[in-house]
mmCIF file of C-alpha atoms in Angstrom:
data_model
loop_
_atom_site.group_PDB
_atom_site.id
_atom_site.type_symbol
_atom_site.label_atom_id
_atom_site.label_comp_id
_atom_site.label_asym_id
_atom_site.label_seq_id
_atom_site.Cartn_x
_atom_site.Cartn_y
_atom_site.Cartn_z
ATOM 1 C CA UNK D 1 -109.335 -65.335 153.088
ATOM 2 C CA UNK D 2 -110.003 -66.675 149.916
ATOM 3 C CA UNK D 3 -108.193 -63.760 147.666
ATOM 4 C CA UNK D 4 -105.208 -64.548 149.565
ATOM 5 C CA UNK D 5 -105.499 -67.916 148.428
ATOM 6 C CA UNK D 6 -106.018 -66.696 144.652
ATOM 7 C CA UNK D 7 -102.895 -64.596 145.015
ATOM 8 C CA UNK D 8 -101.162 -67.153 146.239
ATOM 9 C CA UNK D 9 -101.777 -68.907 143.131
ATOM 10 C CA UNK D 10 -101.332 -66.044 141.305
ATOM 11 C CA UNK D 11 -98.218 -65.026 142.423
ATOM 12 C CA UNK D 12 -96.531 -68.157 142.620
ATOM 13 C CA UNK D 13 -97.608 -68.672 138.300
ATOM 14 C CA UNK D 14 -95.819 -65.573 138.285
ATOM 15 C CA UNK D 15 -92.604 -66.391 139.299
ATOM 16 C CA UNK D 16 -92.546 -69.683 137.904
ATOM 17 C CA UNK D 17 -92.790 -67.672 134.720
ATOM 18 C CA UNK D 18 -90.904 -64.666 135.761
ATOM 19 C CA UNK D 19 -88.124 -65.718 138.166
ATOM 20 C CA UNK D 20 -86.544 -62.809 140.190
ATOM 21 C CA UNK D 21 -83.517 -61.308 139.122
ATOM 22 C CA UNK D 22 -82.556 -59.701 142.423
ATOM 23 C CA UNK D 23 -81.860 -61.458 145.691
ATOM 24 C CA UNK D 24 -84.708 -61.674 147.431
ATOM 25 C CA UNK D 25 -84.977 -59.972 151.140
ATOM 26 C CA UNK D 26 -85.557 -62.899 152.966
ATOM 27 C CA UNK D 27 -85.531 -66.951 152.492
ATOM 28 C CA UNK D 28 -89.320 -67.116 153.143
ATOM 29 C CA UNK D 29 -90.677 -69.193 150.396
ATOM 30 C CA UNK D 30 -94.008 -67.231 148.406
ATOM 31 C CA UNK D 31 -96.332 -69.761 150.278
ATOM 32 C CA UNK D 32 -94.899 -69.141 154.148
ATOM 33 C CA UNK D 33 -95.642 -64.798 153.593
ATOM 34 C CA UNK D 34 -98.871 -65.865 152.099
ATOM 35 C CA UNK D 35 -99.681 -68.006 155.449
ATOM 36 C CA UNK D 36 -98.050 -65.156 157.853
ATOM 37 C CA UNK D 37 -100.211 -62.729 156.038
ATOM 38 C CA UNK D 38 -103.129 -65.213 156.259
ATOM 39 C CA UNK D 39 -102.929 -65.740 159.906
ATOM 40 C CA UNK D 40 -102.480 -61.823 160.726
ATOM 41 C CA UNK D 41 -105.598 -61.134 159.019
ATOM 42 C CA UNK D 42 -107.751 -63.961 160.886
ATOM 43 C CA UNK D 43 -106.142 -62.070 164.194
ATOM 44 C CA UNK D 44 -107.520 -58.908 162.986
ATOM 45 C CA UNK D 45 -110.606 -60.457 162.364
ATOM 46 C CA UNK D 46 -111.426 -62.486 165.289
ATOM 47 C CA UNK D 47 -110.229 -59.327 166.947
ATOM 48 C CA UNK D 48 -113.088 -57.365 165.171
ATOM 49 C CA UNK D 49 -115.303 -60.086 166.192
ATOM 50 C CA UNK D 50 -114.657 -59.431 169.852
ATOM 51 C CA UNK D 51 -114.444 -56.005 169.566
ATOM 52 C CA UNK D 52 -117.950 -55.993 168.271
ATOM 53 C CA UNK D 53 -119.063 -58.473 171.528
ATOM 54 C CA UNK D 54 -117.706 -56.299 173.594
ATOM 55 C CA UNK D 55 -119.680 -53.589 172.773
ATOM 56 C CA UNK D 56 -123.037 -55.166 173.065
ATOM 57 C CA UNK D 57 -121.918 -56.276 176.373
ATOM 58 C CA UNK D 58 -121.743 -53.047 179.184
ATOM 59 C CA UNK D 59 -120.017 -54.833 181.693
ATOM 60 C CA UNK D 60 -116.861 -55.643 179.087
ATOM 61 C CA UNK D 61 -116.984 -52.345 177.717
ATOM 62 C CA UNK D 62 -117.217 -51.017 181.498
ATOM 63 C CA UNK D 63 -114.071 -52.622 182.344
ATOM 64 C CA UNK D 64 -111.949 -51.871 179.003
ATOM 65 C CA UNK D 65 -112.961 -48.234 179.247
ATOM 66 C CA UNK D 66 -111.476 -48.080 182.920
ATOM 67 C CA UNK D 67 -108.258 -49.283 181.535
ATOM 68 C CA UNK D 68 -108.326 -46.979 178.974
ATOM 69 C CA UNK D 69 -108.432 -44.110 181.981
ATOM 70 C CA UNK D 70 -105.855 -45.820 183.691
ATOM 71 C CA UNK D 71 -103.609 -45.845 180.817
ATOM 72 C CA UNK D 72 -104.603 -41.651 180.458
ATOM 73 C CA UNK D 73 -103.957 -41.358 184.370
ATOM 74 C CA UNK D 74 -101.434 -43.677 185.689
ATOM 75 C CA UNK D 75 -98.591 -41.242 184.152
ATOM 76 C CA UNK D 76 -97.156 -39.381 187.184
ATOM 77 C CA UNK D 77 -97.694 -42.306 189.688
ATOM 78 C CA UNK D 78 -95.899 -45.162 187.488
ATOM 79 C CA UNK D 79 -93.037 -42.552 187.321
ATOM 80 C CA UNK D 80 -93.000 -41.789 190.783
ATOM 81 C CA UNK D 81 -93.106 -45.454 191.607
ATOM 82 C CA UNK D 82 -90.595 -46.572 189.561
ATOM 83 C CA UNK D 83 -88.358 -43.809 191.413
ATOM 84 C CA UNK D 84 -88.644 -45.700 194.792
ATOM 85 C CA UNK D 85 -86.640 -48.673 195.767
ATOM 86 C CA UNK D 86 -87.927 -52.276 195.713
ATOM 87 C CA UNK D 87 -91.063 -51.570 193.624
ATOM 88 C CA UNK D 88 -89.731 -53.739 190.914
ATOM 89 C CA UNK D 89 -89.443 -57.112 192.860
ATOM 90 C CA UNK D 90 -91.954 -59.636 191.796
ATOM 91 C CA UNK D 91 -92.702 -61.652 194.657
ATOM 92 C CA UNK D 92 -96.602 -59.905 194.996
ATOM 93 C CA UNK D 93 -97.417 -60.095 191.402
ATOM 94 C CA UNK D 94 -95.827 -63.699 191.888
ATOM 95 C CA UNK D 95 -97.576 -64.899 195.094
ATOM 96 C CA UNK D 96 -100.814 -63.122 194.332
ATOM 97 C CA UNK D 97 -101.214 -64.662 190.687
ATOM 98 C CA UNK D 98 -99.756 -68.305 191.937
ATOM 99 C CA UNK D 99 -97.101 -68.353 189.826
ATOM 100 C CA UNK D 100 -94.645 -71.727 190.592
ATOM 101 C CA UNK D 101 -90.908 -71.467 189.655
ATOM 102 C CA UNK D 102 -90.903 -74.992 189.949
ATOM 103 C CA UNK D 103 -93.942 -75.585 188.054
ATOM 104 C CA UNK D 104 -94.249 -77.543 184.472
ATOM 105 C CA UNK D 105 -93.282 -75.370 180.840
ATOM 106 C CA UNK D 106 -96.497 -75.322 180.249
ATOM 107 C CA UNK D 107 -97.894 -73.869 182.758
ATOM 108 C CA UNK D 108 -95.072 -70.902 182.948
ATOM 109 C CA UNK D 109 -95.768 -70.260 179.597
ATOM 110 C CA UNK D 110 -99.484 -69.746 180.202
ATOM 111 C CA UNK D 111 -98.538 -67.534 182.659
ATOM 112 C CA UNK D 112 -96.081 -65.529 181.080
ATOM 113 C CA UNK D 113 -98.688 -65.343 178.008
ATOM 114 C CA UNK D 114 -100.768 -63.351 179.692
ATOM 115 C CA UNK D 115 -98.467 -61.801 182.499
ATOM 116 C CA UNK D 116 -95.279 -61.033 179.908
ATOM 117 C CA UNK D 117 -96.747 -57.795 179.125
ATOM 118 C CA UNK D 118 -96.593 -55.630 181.832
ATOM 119 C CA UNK D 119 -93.619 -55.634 184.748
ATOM 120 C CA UNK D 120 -94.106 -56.196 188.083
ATOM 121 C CA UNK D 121 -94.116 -52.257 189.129
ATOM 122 C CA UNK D 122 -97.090 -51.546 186.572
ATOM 123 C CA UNK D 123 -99.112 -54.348 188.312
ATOM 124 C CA UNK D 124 -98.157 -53.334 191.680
ATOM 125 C CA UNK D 125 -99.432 -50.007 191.082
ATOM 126 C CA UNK D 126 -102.438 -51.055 189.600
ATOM 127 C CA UNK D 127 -102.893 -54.068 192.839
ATOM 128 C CA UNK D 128 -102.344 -51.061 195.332
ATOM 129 C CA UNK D 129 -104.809 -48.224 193.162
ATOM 130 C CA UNK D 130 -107.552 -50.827 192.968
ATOM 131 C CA UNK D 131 -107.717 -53.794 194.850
ATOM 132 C CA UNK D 132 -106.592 -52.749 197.843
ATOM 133 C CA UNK D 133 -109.611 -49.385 197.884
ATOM 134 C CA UNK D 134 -111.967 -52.100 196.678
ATOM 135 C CA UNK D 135 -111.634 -54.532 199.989
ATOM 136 C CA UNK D 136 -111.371 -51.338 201.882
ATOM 137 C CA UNK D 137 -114.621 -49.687 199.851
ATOM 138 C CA UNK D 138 -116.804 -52.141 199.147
ATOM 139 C CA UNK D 139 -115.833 -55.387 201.326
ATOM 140 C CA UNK D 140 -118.833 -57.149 200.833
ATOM 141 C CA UNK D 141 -118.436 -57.499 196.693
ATOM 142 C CA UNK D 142 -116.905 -60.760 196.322
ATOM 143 C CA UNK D 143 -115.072 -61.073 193.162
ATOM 144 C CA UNK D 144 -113.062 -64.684 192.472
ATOM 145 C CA UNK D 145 -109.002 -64.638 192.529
ATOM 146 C CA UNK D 146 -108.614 -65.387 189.052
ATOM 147 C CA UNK D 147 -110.845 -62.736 187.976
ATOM 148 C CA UNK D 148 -109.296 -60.415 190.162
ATOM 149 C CA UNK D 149 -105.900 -61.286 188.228
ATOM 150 C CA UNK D 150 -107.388 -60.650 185.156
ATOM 151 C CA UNK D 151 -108.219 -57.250 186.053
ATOM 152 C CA UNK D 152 -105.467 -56.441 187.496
ATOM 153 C CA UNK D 153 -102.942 -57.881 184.747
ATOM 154 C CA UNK D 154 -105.155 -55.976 181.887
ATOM 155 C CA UNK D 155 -104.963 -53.018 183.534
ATOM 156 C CA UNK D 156 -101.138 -53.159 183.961
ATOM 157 C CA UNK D 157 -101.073 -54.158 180.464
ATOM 158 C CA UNK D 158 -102.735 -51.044 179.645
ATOM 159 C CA UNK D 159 -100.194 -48.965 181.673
ATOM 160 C CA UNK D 160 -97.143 -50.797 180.440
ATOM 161 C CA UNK D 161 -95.020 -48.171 178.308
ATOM 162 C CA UNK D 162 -96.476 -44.810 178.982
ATOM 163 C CA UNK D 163 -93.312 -43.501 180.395
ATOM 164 C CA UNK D 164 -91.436 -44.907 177.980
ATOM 165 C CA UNK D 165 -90.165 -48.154 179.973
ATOM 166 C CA UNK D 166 -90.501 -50.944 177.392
ATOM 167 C CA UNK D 167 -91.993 -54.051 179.487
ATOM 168 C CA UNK D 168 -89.194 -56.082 178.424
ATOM 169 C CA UNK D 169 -86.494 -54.227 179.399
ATOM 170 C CA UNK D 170 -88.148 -54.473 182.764
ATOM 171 C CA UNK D 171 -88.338 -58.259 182.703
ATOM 172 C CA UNK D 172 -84.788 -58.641 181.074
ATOM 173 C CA UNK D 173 -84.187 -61.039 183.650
ATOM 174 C CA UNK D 174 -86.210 -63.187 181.886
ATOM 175 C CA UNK D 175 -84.846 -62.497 178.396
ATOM 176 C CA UNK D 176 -88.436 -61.626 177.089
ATOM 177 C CA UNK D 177 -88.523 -60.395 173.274
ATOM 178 C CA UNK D 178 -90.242 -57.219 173.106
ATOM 179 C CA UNK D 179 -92.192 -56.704 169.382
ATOM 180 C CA UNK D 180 -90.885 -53.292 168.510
ATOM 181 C CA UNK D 181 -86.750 -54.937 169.449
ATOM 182 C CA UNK D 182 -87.891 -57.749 167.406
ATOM 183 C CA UNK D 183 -88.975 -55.671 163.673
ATOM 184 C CA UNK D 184 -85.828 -53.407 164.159
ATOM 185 C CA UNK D 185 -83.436 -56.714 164.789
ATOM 186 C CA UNK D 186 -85.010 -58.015 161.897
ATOM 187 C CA UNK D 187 -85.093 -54.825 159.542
ATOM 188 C CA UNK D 188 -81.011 -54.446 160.564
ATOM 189 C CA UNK D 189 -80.239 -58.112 159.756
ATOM 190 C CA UNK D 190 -81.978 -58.043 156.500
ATOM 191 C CA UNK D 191 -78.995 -56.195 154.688
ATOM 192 C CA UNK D 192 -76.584 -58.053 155.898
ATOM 193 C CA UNK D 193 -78.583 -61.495 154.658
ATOM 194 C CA UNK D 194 -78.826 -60.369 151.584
ATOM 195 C CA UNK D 195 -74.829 -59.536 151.171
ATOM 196 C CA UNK D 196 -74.613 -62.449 152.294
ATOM 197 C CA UNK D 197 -76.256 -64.452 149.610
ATOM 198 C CA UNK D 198 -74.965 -62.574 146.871
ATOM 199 C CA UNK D 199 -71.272 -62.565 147.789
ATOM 200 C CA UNK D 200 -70.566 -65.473 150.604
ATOM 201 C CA UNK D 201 -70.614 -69.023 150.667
ATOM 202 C CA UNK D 202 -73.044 -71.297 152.427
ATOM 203 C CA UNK D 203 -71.253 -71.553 155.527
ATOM 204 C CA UNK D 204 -71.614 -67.902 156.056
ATOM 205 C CA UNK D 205 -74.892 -67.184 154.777
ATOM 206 C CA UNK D 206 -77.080 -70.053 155.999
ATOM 207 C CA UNK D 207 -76.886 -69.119 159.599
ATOM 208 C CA UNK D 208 -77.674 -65.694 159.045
ATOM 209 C CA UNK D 209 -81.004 -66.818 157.105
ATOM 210 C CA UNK D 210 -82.067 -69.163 159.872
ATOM 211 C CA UNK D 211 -81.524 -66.162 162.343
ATOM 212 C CA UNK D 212 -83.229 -63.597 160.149
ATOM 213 C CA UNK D 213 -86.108 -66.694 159.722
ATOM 214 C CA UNK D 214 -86.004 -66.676 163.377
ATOM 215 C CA UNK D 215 -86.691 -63.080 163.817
ATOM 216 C CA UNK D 216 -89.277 -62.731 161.680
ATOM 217 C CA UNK D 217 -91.770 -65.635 162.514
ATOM 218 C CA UNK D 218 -91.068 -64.326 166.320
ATOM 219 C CA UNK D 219 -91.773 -60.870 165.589
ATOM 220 C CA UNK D 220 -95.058 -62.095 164.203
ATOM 221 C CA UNK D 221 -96.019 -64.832 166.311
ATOM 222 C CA UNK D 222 -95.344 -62.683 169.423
ATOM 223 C CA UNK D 223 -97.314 -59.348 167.358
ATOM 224 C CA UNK D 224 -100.218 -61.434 166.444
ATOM 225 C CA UNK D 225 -100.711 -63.128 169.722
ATOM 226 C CA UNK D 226 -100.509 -59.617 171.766
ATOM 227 C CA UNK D 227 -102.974 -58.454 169.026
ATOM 228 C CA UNK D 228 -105.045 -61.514 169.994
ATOM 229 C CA UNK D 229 -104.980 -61.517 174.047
ATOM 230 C CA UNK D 230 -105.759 -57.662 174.586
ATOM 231 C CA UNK D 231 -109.475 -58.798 174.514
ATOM 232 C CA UNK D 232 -109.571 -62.053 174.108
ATOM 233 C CA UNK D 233 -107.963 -61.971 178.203
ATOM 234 C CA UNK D 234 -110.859 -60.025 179.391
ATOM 235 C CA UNK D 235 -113.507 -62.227 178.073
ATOM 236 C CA UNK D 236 -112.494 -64.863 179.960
ATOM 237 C CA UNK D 237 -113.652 -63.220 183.160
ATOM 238 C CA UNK D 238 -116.588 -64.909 184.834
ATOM 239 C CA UNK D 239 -118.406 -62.495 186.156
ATOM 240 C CA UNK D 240 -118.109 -59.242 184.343
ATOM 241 C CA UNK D 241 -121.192 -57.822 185.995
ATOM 242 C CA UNK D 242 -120.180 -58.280 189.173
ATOM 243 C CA UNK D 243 -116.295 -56.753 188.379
ATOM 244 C CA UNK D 244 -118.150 -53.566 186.152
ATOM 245 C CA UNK D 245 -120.354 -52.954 189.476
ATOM 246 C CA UNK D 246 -117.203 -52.845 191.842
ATOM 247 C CA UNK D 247 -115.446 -50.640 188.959
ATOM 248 C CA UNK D 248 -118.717 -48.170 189.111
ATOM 249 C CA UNK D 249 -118.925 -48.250 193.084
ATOM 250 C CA UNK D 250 -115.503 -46.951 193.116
ATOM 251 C CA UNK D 251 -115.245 -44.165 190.265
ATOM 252 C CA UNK D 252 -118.997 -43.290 189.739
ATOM 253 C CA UNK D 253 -117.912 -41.109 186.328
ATOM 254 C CA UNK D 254 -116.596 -43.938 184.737
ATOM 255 C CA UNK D 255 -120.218 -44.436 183.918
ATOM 256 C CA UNK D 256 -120.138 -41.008 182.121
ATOM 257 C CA UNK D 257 -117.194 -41.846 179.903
ATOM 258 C CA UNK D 258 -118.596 -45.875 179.182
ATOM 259 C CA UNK D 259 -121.697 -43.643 177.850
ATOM 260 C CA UNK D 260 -119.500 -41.551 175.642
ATOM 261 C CA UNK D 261 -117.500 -44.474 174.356
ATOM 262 C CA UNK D 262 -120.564 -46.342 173.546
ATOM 263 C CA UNK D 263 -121.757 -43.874 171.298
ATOM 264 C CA UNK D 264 -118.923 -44.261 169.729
ATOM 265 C CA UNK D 265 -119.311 -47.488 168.246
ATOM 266 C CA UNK D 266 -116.981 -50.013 167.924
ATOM 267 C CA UNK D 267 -115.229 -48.466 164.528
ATOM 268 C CA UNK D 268 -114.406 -45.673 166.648
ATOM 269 C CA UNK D 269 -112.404 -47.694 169.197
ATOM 270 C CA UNK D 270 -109.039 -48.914 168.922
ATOM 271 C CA UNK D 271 -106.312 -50.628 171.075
#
């Protein structure tokens, strides 16, 4: 962190000295990319940091491994469920993870924050591959609710997009943005900002910075938080031994591959 700050400093000496010639690509001031690149590297880092947990801890790495398979296997049988009718109504994802309608903003959004990222056909599949065998297999391996939706929603999060079926096109009921949408909104509005500038008047040009503005601190918030949640969601499970047993009870190779991934090392590992 601190050579950011020195190039801050650096680069803002600069162009006091130096102003730019050429219209600049967006209205971001030097200080606000400085901060945007500042807070994607503490993602990255604290991501690292987890990363690194979750290898010292078998039961994590158990459980992020078996999505990792999922995401490898769930191919044909997302495709073939997403050919039937109905599969995309929400109301078990819904009733199962107590989401309200009526309930406060806040709450939604910490539900969506963690749910957003996979629609409700990914997590269906995963509720009916998983949970259901698990009662039926091993009914005496009591594992809370909300760790149970953890699972469940990381796994579907995992799944999310291997048949090429963007999440938020699924949820465009909601009018989710989706990241990728998001970088290509903002790399086609850029152009037309910057003819803007250089040939229109204010009235034109100042709502097309405040959208392009808009599009870019979005496309990062929404980029560094997704970054973020991948493991900082499964660490907040409880009991991790307990969910890795039930995982290893039900596919007894997945020990095999957890093996082969932790001889890996953490460098070696990357979602």
């Amino acid at each position: 962190m601190p050579f950011l700050g020195v190039a801050y400093l650096i680069h803002a000496r600069y162009r006091h000295f130096r102003p730019r010639r050429w219209p600049t690509m967006t209205t971001l001031r030097i200080g606000e990319i400085y901060l945007l690149a500042g807070g994607t590297l503490v993602t990255e880092l604290e991501r690292e940091i987890m990363k690194r947990r979750m290898f010292k801890d078998r039961d994590w790495l158990t459980i992020e491994v078996m999505g990792r398979l999922f995401n490898q296997g769930a191919l044909e049988p997302l495709q073939r469920v997403r050919q039937m009718r109905g599969v995309d109504d929400g109301w078990l994802r819904a009733a199962w993870t107590g989401y309200d309608k009526d309930a406060s903003l806040l709450a939604k959004f910490k539900w969506w924050s963690n749910h957003a990222w996979s629609d409700p056909v990914a997590w269906n599949l995963i509720w009916f591959d998983l949970y259901l065998p698990a009662r039926i297999r091993a009914p005496g391996v009591a594992i809370s609710r909300r760790d149970w939706d953890i699972v469940i929603t990381h796994f579907a999060n995992y799944v999310q997009g291997i048949d090429g079926v963007p999440c938020m096109v699924s949820l465009a009921t909601y009018r989710l943005f989706d990241p990728d949408r998001l970088i290509y909104a903002c790399g086609l509005i850029t152009p037309f900002a910057i003819c803007a500038r250089m040939m229109c008047p204010p009235i034109f040009y100042l709502p097309i910075n405040l959208a392009q503005r808009v599009v870019i601190y979005t496309a990062w918030a929404v980029y560094c938080f997704r970054r973020y949640q991948h493991y900082g969601y499964t660490a907040m499970i409880k009991d991790k031994r307990k969910v890795a047993g039930l995982l290893l009870q039900l596919i007894p190779q997945l020990e095999r591959n957890v093996d082969t991934v932790a001889s890996w090392g953490y460098k070696d590992w990357d979602i």
